[in-house]
XYZ file of N, CA and C in Angstrom:
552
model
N 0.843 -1.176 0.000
C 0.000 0.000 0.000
C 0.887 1.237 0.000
N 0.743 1.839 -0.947
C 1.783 3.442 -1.315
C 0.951 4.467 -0.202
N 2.299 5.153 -0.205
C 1.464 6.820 0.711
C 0.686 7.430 0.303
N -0.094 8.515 0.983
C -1.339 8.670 0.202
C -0.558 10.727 -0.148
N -0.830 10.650 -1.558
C -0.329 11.803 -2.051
C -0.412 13.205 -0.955
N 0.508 13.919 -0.718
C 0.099 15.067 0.243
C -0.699 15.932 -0.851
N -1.563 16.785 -0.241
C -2.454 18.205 -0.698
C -2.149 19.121 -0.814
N -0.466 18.956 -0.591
C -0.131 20.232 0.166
C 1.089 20.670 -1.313
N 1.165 22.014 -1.726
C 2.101 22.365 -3.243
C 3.615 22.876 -2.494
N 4.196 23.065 -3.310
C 5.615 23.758 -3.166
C 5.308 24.871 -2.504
N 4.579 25.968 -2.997
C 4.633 27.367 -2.035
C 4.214 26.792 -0.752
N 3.232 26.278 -0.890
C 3.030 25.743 0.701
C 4.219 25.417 1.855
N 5.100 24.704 0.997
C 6.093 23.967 1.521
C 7.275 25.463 1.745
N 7.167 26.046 1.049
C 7.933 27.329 0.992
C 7.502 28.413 2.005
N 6.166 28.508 1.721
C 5.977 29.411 2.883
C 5.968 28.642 3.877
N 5.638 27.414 4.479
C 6.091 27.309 6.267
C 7.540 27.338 6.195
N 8.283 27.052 5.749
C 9.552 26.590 5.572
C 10.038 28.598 5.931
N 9.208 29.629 5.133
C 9.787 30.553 5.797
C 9.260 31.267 7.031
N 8.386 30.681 7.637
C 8.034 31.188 8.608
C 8.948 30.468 9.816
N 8.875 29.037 9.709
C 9.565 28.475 10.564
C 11.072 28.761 10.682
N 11.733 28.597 9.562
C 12.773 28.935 9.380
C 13.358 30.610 9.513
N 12.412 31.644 9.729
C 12.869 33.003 10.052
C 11.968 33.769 10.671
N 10.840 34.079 10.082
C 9.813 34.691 10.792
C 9.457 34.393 12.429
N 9.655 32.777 12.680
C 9.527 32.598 13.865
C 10.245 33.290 15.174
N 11.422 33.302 14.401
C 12.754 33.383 15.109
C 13.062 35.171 15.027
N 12.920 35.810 13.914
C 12.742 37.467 14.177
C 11.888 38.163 14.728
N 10.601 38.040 14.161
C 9.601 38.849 14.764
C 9.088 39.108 15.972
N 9.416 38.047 16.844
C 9.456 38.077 18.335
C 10.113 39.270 18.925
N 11.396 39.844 18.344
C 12.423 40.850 18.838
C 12.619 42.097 17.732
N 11.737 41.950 17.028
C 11.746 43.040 15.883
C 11.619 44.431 16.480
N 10.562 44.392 17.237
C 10.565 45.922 17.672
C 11.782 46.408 18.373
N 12.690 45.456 19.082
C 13.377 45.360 20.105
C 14.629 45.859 19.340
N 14.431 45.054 18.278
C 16.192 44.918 17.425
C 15.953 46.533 16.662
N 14.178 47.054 16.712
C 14.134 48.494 15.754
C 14.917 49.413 17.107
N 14.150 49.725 17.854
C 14.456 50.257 19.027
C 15.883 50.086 19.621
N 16.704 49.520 19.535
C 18.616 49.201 19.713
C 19.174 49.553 18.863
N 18.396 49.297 17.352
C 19.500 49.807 16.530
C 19.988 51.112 16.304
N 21.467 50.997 15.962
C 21.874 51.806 15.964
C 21.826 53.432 16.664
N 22.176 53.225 18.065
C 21.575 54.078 19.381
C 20.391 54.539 19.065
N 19.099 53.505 18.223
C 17.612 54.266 18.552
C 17.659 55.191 17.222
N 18.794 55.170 16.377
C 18.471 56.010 14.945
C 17.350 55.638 14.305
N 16.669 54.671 13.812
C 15.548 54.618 13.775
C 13.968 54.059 14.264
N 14.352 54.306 15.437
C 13.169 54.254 16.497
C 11.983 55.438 16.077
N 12.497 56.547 16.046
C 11.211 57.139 15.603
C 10.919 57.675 13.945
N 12.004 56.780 12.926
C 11.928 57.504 11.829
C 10.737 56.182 10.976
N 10.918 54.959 11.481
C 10.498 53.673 10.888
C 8.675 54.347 10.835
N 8.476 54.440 9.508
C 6.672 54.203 9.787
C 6.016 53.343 10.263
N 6.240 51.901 10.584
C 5.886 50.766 11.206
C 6.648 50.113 11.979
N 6.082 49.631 12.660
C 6.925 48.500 13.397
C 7.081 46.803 13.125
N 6.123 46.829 12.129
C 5.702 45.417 11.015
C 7.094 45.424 10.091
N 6.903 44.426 10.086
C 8.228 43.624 8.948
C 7.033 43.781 7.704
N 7.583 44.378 6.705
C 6.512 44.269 5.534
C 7.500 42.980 4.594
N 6.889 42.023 4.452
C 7.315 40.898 3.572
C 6.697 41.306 1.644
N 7.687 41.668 1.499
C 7.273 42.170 -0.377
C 7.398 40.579 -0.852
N 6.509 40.628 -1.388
C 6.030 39.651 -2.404
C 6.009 40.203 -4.061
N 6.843 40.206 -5.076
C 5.864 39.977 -6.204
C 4.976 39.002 -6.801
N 4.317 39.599 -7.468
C 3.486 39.002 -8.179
C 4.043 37.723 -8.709
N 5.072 38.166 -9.736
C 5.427 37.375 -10.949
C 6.781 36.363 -9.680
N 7.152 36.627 -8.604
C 7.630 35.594 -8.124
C 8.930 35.865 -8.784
N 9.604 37.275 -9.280
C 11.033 37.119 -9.314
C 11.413 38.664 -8.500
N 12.105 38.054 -7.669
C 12.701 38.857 -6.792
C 14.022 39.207 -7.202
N 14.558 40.376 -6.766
C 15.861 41.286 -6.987
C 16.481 40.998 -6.154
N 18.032 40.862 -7.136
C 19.518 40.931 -5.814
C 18.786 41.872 -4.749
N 18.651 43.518 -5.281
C 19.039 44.478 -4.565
C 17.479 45.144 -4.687
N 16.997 45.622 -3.714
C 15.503 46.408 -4.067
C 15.941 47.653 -4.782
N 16.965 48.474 -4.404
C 17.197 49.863 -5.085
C 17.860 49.210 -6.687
N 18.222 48.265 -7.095
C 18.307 47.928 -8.336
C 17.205 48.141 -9.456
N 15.846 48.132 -9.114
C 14.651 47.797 -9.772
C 13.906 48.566 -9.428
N 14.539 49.941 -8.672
C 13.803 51.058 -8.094
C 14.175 51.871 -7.296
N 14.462 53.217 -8.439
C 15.912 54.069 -8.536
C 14.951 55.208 -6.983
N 13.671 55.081 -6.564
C 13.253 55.170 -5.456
C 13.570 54.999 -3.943
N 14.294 53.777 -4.176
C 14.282 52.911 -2.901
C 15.916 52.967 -2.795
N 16.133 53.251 -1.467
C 17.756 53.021 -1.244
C 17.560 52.334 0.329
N 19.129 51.539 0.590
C 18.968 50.944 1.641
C 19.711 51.551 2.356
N 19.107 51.927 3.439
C 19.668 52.683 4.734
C 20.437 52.201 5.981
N 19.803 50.732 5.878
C 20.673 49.821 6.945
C 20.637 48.753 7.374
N 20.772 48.106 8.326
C 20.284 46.431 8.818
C 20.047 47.040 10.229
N 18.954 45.627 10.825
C 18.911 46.210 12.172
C 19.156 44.405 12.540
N 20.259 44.516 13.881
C 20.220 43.114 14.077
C 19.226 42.289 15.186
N 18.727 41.509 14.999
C 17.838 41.168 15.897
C 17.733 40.313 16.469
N 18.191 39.321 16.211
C 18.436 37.896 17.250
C 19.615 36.951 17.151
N 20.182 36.569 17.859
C 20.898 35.765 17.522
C 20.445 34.148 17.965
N 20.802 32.804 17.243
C 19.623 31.798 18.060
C 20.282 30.186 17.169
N 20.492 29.472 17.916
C 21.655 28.121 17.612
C 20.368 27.804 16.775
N 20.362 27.526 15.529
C 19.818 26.902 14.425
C 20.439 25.733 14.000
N 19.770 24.895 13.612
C 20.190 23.692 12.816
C 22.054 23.665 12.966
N 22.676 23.330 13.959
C 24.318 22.873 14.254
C 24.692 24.120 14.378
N 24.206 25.350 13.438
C 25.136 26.631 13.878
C 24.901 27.395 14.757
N 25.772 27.102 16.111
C 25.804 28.307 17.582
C 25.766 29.980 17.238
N 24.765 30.585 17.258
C 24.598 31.945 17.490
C 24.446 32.246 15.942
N 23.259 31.885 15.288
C 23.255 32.299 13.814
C 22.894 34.018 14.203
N 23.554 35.033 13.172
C 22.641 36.184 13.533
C 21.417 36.191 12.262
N 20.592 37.035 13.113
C 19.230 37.506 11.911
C 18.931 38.791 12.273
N 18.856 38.938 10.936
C 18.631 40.681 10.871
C 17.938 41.176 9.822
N 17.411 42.236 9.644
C 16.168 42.692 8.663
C 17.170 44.052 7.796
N 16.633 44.780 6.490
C 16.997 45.377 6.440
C 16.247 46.715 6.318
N 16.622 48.184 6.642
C 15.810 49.094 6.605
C 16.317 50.014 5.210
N 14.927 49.976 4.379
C 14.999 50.770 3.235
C 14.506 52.322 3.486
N 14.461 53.370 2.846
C 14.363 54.265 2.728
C 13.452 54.498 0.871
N 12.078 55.122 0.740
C 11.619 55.481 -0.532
C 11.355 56.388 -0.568
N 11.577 56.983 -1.288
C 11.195 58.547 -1.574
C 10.305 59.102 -2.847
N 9.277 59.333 -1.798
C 8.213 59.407 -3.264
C 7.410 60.925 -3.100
N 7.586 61.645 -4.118
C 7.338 62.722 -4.691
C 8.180 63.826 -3.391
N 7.733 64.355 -2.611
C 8.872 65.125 -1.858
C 8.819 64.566 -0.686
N 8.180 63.522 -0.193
C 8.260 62.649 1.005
C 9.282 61.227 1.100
N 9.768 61.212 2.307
C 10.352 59.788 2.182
C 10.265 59.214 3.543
N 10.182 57.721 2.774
C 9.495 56.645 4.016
C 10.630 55.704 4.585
N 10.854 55.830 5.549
C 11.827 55.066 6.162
C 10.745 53.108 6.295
N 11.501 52.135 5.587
C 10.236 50.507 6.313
C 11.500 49.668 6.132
N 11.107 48.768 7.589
C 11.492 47.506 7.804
C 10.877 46.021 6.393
N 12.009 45.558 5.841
C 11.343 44.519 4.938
C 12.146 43.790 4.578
N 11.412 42.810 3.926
C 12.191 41.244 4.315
C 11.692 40.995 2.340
N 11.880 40.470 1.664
C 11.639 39.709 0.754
C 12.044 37.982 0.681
N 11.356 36.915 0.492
C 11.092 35.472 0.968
C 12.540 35.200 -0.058
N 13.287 34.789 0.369
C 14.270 34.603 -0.682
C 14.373 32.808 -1.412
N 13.525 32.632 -0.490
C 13.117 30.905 -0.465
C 12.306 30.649 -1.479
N 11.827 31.810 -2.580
C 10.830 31.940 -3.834
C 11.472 31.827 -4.438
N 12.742 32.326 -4.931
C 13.940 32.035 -5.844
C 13.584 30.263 -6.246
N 13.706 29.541 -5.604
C 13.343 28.316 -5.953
C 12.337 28.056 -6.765
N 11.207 28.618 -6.868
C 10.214 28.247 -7.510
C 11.222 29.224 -9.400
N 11.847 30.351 -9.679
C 12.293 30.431 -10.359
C 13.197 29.679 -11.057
N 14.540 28.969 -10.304
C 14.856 28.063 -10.285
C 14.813 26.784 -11.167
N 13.634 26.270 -10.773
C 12.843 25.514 -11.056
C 12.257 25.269 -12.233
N 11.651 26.758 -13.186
C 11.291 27.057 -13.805
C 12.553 26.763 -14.802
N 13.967 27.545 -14.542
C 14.798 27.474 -15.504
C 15.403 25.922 -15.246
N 15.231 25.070 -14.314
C 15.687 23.786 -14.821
C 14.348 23.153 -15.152
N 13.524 23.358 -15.851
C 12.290 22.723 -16.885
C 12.612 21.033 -16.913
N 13.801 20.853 -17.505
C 14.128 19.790 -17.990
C 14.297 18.547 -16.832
N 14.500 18.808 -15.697
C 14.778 18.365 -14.435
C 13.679 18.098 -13.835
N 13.003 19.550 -13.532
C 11.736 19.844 -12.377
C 9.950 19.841 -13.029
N 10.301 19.949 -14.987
C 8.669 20.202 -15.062
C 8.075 21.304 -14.928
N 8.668 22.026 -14.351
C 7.824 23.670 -13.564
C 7.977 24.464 -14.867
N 6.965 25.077 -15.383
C 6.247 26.158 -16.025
C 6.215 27.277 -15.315
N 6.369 28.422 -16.244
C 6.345 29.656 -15.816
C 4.532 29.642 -14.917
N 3.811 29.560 -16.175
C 2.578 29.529 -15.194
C 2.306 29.037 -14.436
N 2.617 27.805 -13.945
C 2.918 26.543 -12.298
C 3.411 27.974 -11.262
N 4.911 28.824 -11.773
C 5.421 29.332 -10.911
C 4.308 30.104 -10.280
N 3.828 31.135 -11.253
C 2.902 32.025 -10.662
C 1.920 31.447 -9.941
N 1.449 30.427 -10.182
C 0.458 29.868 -9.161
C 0.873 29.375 -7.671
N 2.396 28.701 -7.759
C 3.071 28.545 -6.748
C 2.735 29.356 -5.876
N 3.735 30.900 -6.444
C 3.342 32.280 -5.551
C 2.386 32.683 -4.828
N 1.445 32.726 -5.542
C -0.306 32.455 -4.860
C -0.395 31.638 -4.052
N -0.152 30.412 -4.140
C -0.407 29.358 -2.873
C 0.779 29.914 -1.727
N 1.913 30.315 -2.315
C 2.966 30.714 -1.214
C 2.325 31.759 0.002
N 2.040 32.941 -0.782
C 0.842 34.100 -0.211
C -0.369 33.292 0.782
N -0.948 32.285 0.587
C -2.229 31.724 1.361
C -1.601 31.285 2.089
N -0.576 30.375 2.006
C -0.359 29.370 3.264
C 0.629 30.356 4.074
N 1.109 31.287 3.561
C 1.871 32.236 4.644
C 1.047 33.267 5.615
N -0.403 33.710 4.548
C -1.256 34.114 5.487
C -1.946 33.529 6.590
N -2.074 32.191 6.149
C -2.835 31.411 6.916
C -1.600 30.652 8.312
N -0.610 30.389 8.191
C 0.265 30.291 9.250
C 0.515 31.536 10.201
N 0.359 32.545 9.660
C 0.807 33.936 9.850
C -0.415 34.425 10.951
N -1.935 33.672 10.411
C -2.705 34.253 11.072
C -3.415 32.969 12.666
N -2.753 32.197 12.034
C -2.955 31.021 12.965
C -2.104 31.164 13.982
N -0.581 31.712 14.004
C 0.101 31.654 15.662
C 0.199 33.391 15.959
N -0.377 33.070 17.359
C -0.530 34.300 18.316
C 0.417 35.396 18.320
N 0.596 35.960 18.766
C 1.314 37.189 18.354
C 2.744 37.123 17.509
N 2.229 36.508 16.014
C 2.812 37.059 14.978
C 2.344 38.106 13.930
N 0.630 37.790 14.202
C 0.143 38.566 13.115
C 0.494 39.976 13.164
N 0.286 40.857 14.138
C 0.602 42.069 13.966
C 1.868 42.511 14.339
N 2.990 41.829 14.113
C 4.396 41.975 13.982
C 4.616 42.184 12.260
N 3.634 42.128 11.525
C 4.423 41.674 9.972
C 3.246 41.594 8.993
N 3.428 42.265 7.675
C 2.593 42.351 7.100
C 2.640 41.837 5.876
N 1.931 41.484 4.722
C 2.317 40.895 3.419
C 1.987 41.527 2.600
N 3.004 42.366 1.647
C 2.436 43.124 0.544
C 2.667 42.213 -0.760
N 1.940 41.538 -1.562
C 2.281 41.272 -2.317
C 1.603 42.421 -3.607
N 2.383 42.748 -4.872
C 1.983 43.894 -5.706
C 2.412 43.072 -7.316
N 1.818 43.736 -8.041
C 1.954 43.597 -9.572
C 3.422 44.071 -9.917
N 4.319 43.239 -9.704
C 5.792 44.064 -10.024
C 6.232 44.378 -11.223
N 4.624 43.872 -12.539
C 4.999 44.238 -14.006
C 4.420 45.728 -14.070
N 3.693 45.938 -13.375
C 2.871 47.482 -13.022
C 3.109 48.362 -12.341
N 4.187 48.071 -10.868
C 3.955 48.790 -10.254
C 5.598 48.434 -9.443
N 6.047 50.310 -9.440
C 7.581 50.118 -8.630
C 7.548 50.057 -6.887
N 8.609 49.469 -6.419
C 8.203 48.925 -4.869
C 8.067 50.424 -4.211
N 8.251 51.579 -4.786
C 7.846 52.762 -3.863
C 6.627 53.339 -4.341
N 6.089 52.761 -5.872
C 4.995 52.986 -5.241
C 3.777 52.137 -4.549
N 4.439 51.403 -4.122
C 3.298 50.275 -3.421
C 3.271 50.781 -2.195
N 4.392 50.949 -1.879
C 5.023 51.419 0.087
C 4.526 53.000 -0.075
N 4.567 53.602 -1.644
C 3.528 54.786 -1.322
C 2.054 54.996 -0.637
N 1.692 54.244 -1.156
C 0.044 54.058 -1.629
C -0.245 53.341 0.085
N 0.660 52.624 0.197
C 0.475 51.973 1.717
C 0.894 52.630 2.833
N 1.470 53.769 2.785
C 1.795 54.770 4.079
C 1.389 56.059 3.707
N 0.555 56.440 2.518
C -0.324 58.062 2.342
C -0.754 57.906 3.660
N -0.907 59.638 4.024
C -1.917 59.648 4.962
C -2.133 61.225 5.086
């Protein structure tokens, strides 16, 4: 008698894989690691205190965010935990803080991009190996987005540590998404 097929897709497997694997382990001390860093330099400049997790759409993420958006520059890292992971004593984790500047305003945000999506690209370019279609990928992404919301909203005080923007990255540059999401 064979196993009985799991229900469960790759993003699925991707998004717990990044919650467990980082989210668990940062967001607990995020405010903590905003508030230390760098004697409190940006304690009161950060518009949030949420980790905004950028998602694109299309599921290809950038080396560099200011690469793909002459908007966005990176201002710094804030370090936030250190914590014996899988054999390695005192891994550090740390977030990084961007800076966007949109029309004569600029937004200081904490953000993380899933770098564990790269795989589903990956994937795509070994076809010959894996099978994966560009359109599989994008659907991946989507399931990645649900099962990260749905882990995200299932353990107790993570949800309002961290937020998920996912945006049309064929439409739309990452400052102005982080625009449109901190007008006020």
């Amino acid at each position: 008698m064979g196993a009985t097929p799991s229900k469960h897709s790759i993003g699925d497997g991707l998004a717990y894989s990044y919650y467990s694997g980082f989210l668990k382990i940062v967001l607990p001390e995020l405010s903590n690691g905003i508030d230390s860093s760098e004697d409190g330099k940006w304690k009161d400049t950060i518009v949030s205190k949420k980790l905004l997790i950028l998602v694109p759409e299309s599921g290809e993420l950038p080396s560099l965010l200011q690469d793909v958006d002459e908007n966005i520059s990176f201002e710094g890292k804030i370090q936030i935990v250190q914590a014996d992971v899988a054999g390695t004593p005192q891994r550090p984790y740390s977030n990084n803080i961007y800076k966007a500047k949109i029309n004569d305003k600029e937004i200081i945000f904490v953000a993380d991009m899933p770098a564990n999506l790269n795989t589903l690209r990956d994937m795509v370019a070994d076809h010959a190996l894996t099978g994966m279609t560009a359109v599989e990928r994008l659907h991946e992404v989507k399931r990645f987005v649900d099962m990260l919301k749905k882990t995200i909203n299932a353990k107790e005080g993570i949800v309002e540590k961290c937020e998920i923007v996912m945006y049309d990255d064929k439409q739309k540059k990452i400052s102005e998404v982080i625009g449109e999401k901190f007008s006020s």
